[in-house]
Amino acid sequence: MTEIPEHLLKRSKERRAALGLPGGEGGDGGGDAGSGGDGGGADAPSTPAKAEPTPAPAKVEEAPPPPPKPKPPYIKAAERRKRIPYWAMPVLALLPVWGILYANSMQAPEVEDESLTIGAEVYASCSGCHGGGGEGGVGAQLSDGEVLLTYPDPVAMMEWLYLGAEGWTGTTGDAPYGDPDRPGGAHTTGMLPGVMPAFGDLDATELAAVTRYVREQLSGEPVASPEVQELYEEWATLAIEGAESGELVYQQVPGNEEAVAERIDILSQEG
């Protein structure tokens, strides 16, 4: 029987001892030389050590999403702004209709009389204060006979138009104007919603035309006959002369009362 060299047995024992297998140093495997055991100290096949499991790769955390961009100021303002209430929608829808009706109310009615046509054109600059139909507003009411009560004499009315409130009364304070015997008492400038301006740039034709237009179309006086229309031109010239000289109808100028009564009588016979 072949004897195993001592150095090989020693190496085998050291190997077994390192692997923790029986038969290593201090064991009872009988691997010494000269022992009578079977195998004569031959190395037993070594059992390979179990491989350690491969650790799973660490989970990579995803980066958090970027914060949202701040809203522009105009968007924030729009979000804070109060919404239009539902009840206001019909009102807004009807605004164009109201605008058309209002614009039409500011337009003077169409007339065929040439003098009244001129009067309507002149009155267009008055409608902003007195209203398209003379209903009043910032200016005094001219419709429903109001002008005829304050100025039964057309010449006195023309003087008022030509001079304005301050020129006619001679003061910026409260002062009576028009017919002092007006039913219900004379009107004063303090009763006016606004200040009556002067229209001293009107010529006799324009002054007569706008006076007729206000009296006949807005205040209800009968339309003047052709003969009276010619008289209106003369009365307008008389009114301009009186306004520029300061000899007004209602200032008790000698002869005025008879002239006023005559003009009122002529107009009362019209229609």
Coordinates of C-alpha atoms in Angstrom, one line a residue:
M1 CA 0.0 0.0 0.0
T2 CA 1.4 3.3 -1.0
E3 CA 2.0 5.7 1.8
I4 CA 0.7 9.3 1.5
P5 CA 3.4 11.8 2.1
E6 CA 3.3 13.6 5.4
H7 CA 3.2 17.1 3.9
L8 CA 0.1 16.2 1.8
L9 CA -1.7 15.0 4.8
K10 CA -0.9 18.1 6.7
R11 CA -2.0 20.3 3.9
S12 CA -5.3 18.3 3.7
K13 CA -5.9 18.8 7.4
E14 CA -5.3 22.5 7.2
R15 CA -7.6 22.8 4.3
R16 CA -10.4 20.9 6.1
A17 CA -9.8 22.9 9.3
A18 CA -10.1 26.1 7.2
L19 CA -13.4 24.9 5.7
G20 CA -14.7 23.7 9.1
L21 CA -15.0 20.1 7.9
P22 CA -14.5 17.0 10.0
G23 CA -11.1 15.4 9.9
G24 CA -9.2 18.6 10.4
E25 CA -6.9 19.4 13.3
G26 CA -8.1 18.0 16.6
G27 CA -10.8 15.9 14.8
D28 CA -11.2 12.2 15.0
G29 CA -10.9 11.5 11.3
G30 CA -7.8 9.3 11.9
G31 CA -5.8 10.9 9.2
D32 CA -2.4 10.4 10.9
A33 CA 0.2 8.3 9.3
G34 CA 0.2 4.7 10.4
S35 CA -3.4 4.6 11.4
G36 CA -5.3 1.5 10.5
G37 CA -8.4 3.2 9.2
D38 CA -9.7 2.8 5.7
G39 CA -8.6 5.2 3.2
G40 CA -5.1 5.5 4.7
G41 CA -5.7 9.3 5.4
A42 CA -6.7 10.1 1.9
D43 CA -8.5 13.5 1.5
A44 CA -12.2 13.4 1.2
P45 CA -13.7 15.6 -1.5
S46 CA -14.4 19.1 -0.2
T47 CA -17.9 20.6 -0.4
P48 CA -17.8 24.0 -2.0
A49 CA -19.2 26.9 0.0
K50 CA -22.5 28.3 -0.9
A51 CA -22.3 31.5 -2.9
E52 CA -23.7 34.5 -1.1
P53 CA -26.8 35.9 -2.9
T54 CA -26.2 39.0 -4.9
P55 CA -27.9 41.9 -3.2
A56 CA -30.6 43.7 -5.2
P57 CA -29.5 47.0 -6.6
A58 CA -30.6 49.9 -4.6
K59 CA -33.8 51.6 -5.9
V60 CA -33.1 55.0 -7.3
E61 CA -35.6 57.5 -6.2
E62 CA -37.0 59.7 -8.9
A63 CA -36.4 63.5 -8.6
P64 CA -39.6 65.4 -7.5
P65 CA -41.3 67.3 -10.3
P66 CA -40.4 71.0 -10.5
P67 CA -42.8 73.4 -8.8
P68 CA -45.5 75.0 -11.0
K69 CA -44.6 78.4 -12.5
P70 CA -46.2 81.3 -10.8
K71 CA -49.3 82.8 -12.6
P72 CA -48.8 86.2 -14.2
P73 CA -50.3 89.1 -12.3
Y74 CA -53.0 89.7 -15.0
I75 CA -54.3 86.1 -14.6
K76 CA -54.4 86.5 -10.8
A77 CA -56.3 89.7 -11.2
A78 CA -58.8 88.1 -13.6
E79 CA -59.3 85.2 -11.1
R80 CA -59.9 87.6 -8.3
R81 CA -62.3 89.8 -10.3
K82 CA -66.0 89.3 -9.5
R83 CA -68.0 87.8 -12.2
I84 CA -70.9 89.6 -13.8
P85 CA -74.1 88.5 -12.0
Y86 CA -76.6 86.6 -14.1
W87 CA -79.3 89.3 -13.6
A88 CA -77.1 91.9 -15.2
M89 CA -76.9 90.0 -18.5
P90 CA -80.3 91.1 -19.8
V91 CA -79.5 94.6 -18.8
L92 CA -76.3 94.6 -20.8
A93 CA -78.0 93.0 -23.7
L94 CA -80.6 95.9 -23.8
L95 CA -78.0 98.7 -23.5
P96 CA -77.6 99.0 -27.3
V97 CA -81.4 99.3 -27.7
W98 CA -81.5 102.0 -25.0
G99 CA -78.6 103.8 -26.7
I100 CA -80.5 103.9 -30.0
L101 CA -83.7 105.1 -28.4
Y102 CA -81.8 107.8 -26.5
A103 CA -80.0 109.0 -29.6
N104 CA -83.3 109.2 -31.5
S105 CA -84.8 111.2 -28.6
M106 CA -82.0 113.8 -29.0
Q107 CA -82.9 114.3 -32.7
A108 CA -85.3 117.0 -33.6
P109 CA -88.4 115.9 -35.5
E110 CA -88.3 116.5 -39.3
V111 CA -90.2 119.5 -40.6
E112 CA -91.0 120.7 -44.1
D113 CA -91.2 124.4 -43.4
E114 CA -87.9 126.0 -44.5
S115 CA -87.8 128.4 -41.5
L116 CA -88.6 125.6 -39.1
T117 CA -85.9 123.4 -40.8
I118 CA -83.4 126.2 -40.0
G119 CA -84.8 126.4 -36.5
A120 CA -84.4 122.6 -36.0
E121 CA -80.7 122.9 -37.1
V122 CA -80.1 125.7 -34.6
Y123 CA -81.9 123.9 -31.8
A124 CA -79.7 120.9 -32.2
S125 CA -77.1 122.7 -30.2
C126 CA -79.7 123.3 -27.5
S127 CA -81.1 119.8 -27.2
G128 CA -78.2 118.6 -25.0
C129 CA -79.5 120.7 -22.2
H130 CA -83.2 121.1 -23.0
G131 CA -83.8 117.6 -24.5
G132 CA -84.7 116.7 -28.0
G133 CA -88.4 117.2 -27.3
G134 CA -87.9 120.2 -25.0
E135 CA -88.6 118.0 -21.9
G136 CA -85.8 119.7 -20.0
G137 CA -82.8 118.4 -18.2
V138 CA -79.8 120.6 -17.4
G139 CA -81.9 123.4 -19.1
A140 CA -85.4 124.4 -18.4
Q141 CA -88.4 122.6 -19.8
L142 CA -89.6 124.1 -23.1
S143 CA -92.4 121.7 -24.0
D144 CA -96.1 121.5 -23.0
G145 CA -96.7 125.3 -23.3
E146 CA -94.0 126.2 -20.7
V147 CA -92.2 128.6 -23.1
L148 CA -95.5 130.3 -24.0
L149 CA -96.3 131.0 -20.4
T150 CA -92.9 132.5 -19.7
Y151 CA -92.6 134.4 -23.0
P152 CA -96.1 135.2 -24.4
D153 CA -94.3 137.8 -26.5
P154 CA -91.8 136.3 -29.0
V155 CA -89.6 139.4 -29.1
A156 CA -88.9 139.1 -25.4
M157 CA -88.0 135.4 -25.9
M158 CA -85.6 136.4 -28.7
E159 CA -83.9 138.9 -26.5
W160 CA -83.4 136.2 -23.8
L161 CA -81.9 133.8 -26.4
Y162 CA -79.6 136.5 -27.8
L163 CA -78.4 137.8 -24.4
G164 CA -78.5 134.7 -22.2
A165 CA -79.3 134.7 -18.5
E166 CA -76.5 137.0 -17.3
G167 CA -76.9 139.5 -20.2
W168 CA -80.7 139.6 -19.9
T169 CA -80.8 140.1 -16.1
G170 CA -77.6 142.1 -15.7
T171 CA -76.4 139.9 -12.9
T172 CA -75.0 136.5 -12.1
G173 CA -77.2 136.2 -9.1
D174 CA -80.8 135.1 -8.8
A175 CA -83.1 137.5 -10.8
P176 CA -86.5 137.3 -12.4
Y177 CA -86.8 136.7 -16.2
G178 CA -89.6 136.5 -18.7
D179 CA -93.1 137.8 -18.2
P180 CA -93.3 139.4 -14.7
D181 CA -97.1 138.6 -14.8
R182 CA -96.6 134.9 -15.6
P183 CA -99.3 132.7 -14.2
G184 CA -98.1 131.3 -10.9
G185 CA -95.5 134.0 -10.6
A186 CA -92.5 135.1 -12.5
H187 CA -89.6 132.7 -13.0
T188 CA -86.1 133.5 -11.7
T189 CA -82.7 132.4 -12.8
G190 CA -82.2 130.6 -9.5
M191 CA -85.0 128.2 -10.6
L192 CA -83.0 127.1 -13.7
P193 CA -81.1 123.8 -13.4
G194 CA -78.2 125.3 -15.3
V195 CA -77.0 128.7 -16.7
M196 CA -78.6 129.8 -19.9
P197 CA -75.8 130.8 -22.3
A198 CA -76.0 133.7 -24.8
F199 CA -76.5 133.0 -28.6
G200 CA -75.4 136.5 -29.7
D201 CA -73.9 135.0 -32.9
L202 CA -77.3 134.3 -34.4
D203 CA -78.5 136.5 -37.2
A204 CA -82.2 137.6 -37.5
T205 CA -83.1 134.7 -39.8
E206 CA -81.7 132.1 -37.4
L207 CA -83.1 133.8 -34.3
A208 CA -86.6 134.0 -35.8
A209 CA -86.3 130.3 -37.0
V210 CA -85.3 128.8 -33.7
T211 CA -87.8 130.9 -31.8
R212 CA -90.6 129.6 -34.1
Y213 CA -89.3 126.0 -33.8
V214 CA -89.4 126.1 -30.0
R215 CA -92.7 127.8 -29.7
E216 CA -94.5 125.8 -32.5
Q217 CA -92.8 122.4 -32.6
L218 CA -92.0 121.9 -28.9
S219 CA -94.4 124.1 -26.9
G220 CA -97.6 123.8 -29.0
E221 CA -98.2 127.2 -30.5
P222 CA -100.1 127.0 -33.8
V223 CA -97.8 127.1 -36.9
A224 CA -97.4 130.7 -38.1
S225 CA -99.1 131.7 -41.4
P226 CA -96.8 133.0 -44.2
E227 CA -97.8 136.6 -43.2
V228 CA -96.8 136.0 -39.6
Q229 CA -93.6 134.2 -40.7
E230 CA -92.5 137.5 -42.4
L231 CA -93.4 139.3 -39.1
Y232 CA -91.0 137.0 -37.2
E233 CA -88.1 138.3 -39.3
E234 CA -89.0 141.8 -38.4
W235 CA -89.5 140.9 -34.7
A236 CA -86.0 139.2 -34.7
T237 CA -84.4 142.4 -36.0
L238 CA -86.3 144.4 -33.3
A239 CA -85.1 141.9 -30.6
I240 CA -81.5 142.2 -31.6
E241 CA -81.6 146.0 -31.6
G242 CA -83.3 146.0 -28.2
A243 CA -80.8 143.5 -26.8
E244 CA -77.8 145.5 -28.0
S245 CA -79.2 148.8 -26.8
G246 CA -80.5 147.5 -23.5
E247 CA -84.1 148.5 -24.1
L248 CA -85.7 145.2 -23.4
V249 CA -89.4 144.4 -23.7
Y250 CA -90.0 143.9 -20.0
Q251 CA -88.1 146.9 -18.7
Q252 CA -91.1 149.3 -18.9
V253 CA -89.7 151.1 -22.0
P254 CA -92.4 153.6 -23.2
G255 CA -94.5 152.0 -25.9
N256 CA -93.5 148.5 -25.1
E257 CA -96.8 147.5 -23.5
E258 CA -98.8 148.4 -26.6
A259 CA -96.4 146.6 -28.9
V260 CA -96.3 143.5 -26.8
A261 CA -100.1 143.4 -26.6
E262 CA -100.3 143.7 -30.4
R263 CA -97.9 140.9 -31.0
I264 CA -99.7 138.6 -28.6
D265 CA -103.0 139.4 -30.3
I266 CA -101.6 138.5 -33.7
L267 CA -100.3 135.2 -32.5
S268 CA -103.6 134.4 -30.7
Q269 CA -105.4 134.6 -34.1
E270 CA -103.2 132.0 -35.7
G271 CA -104.5 128.5 -36.1

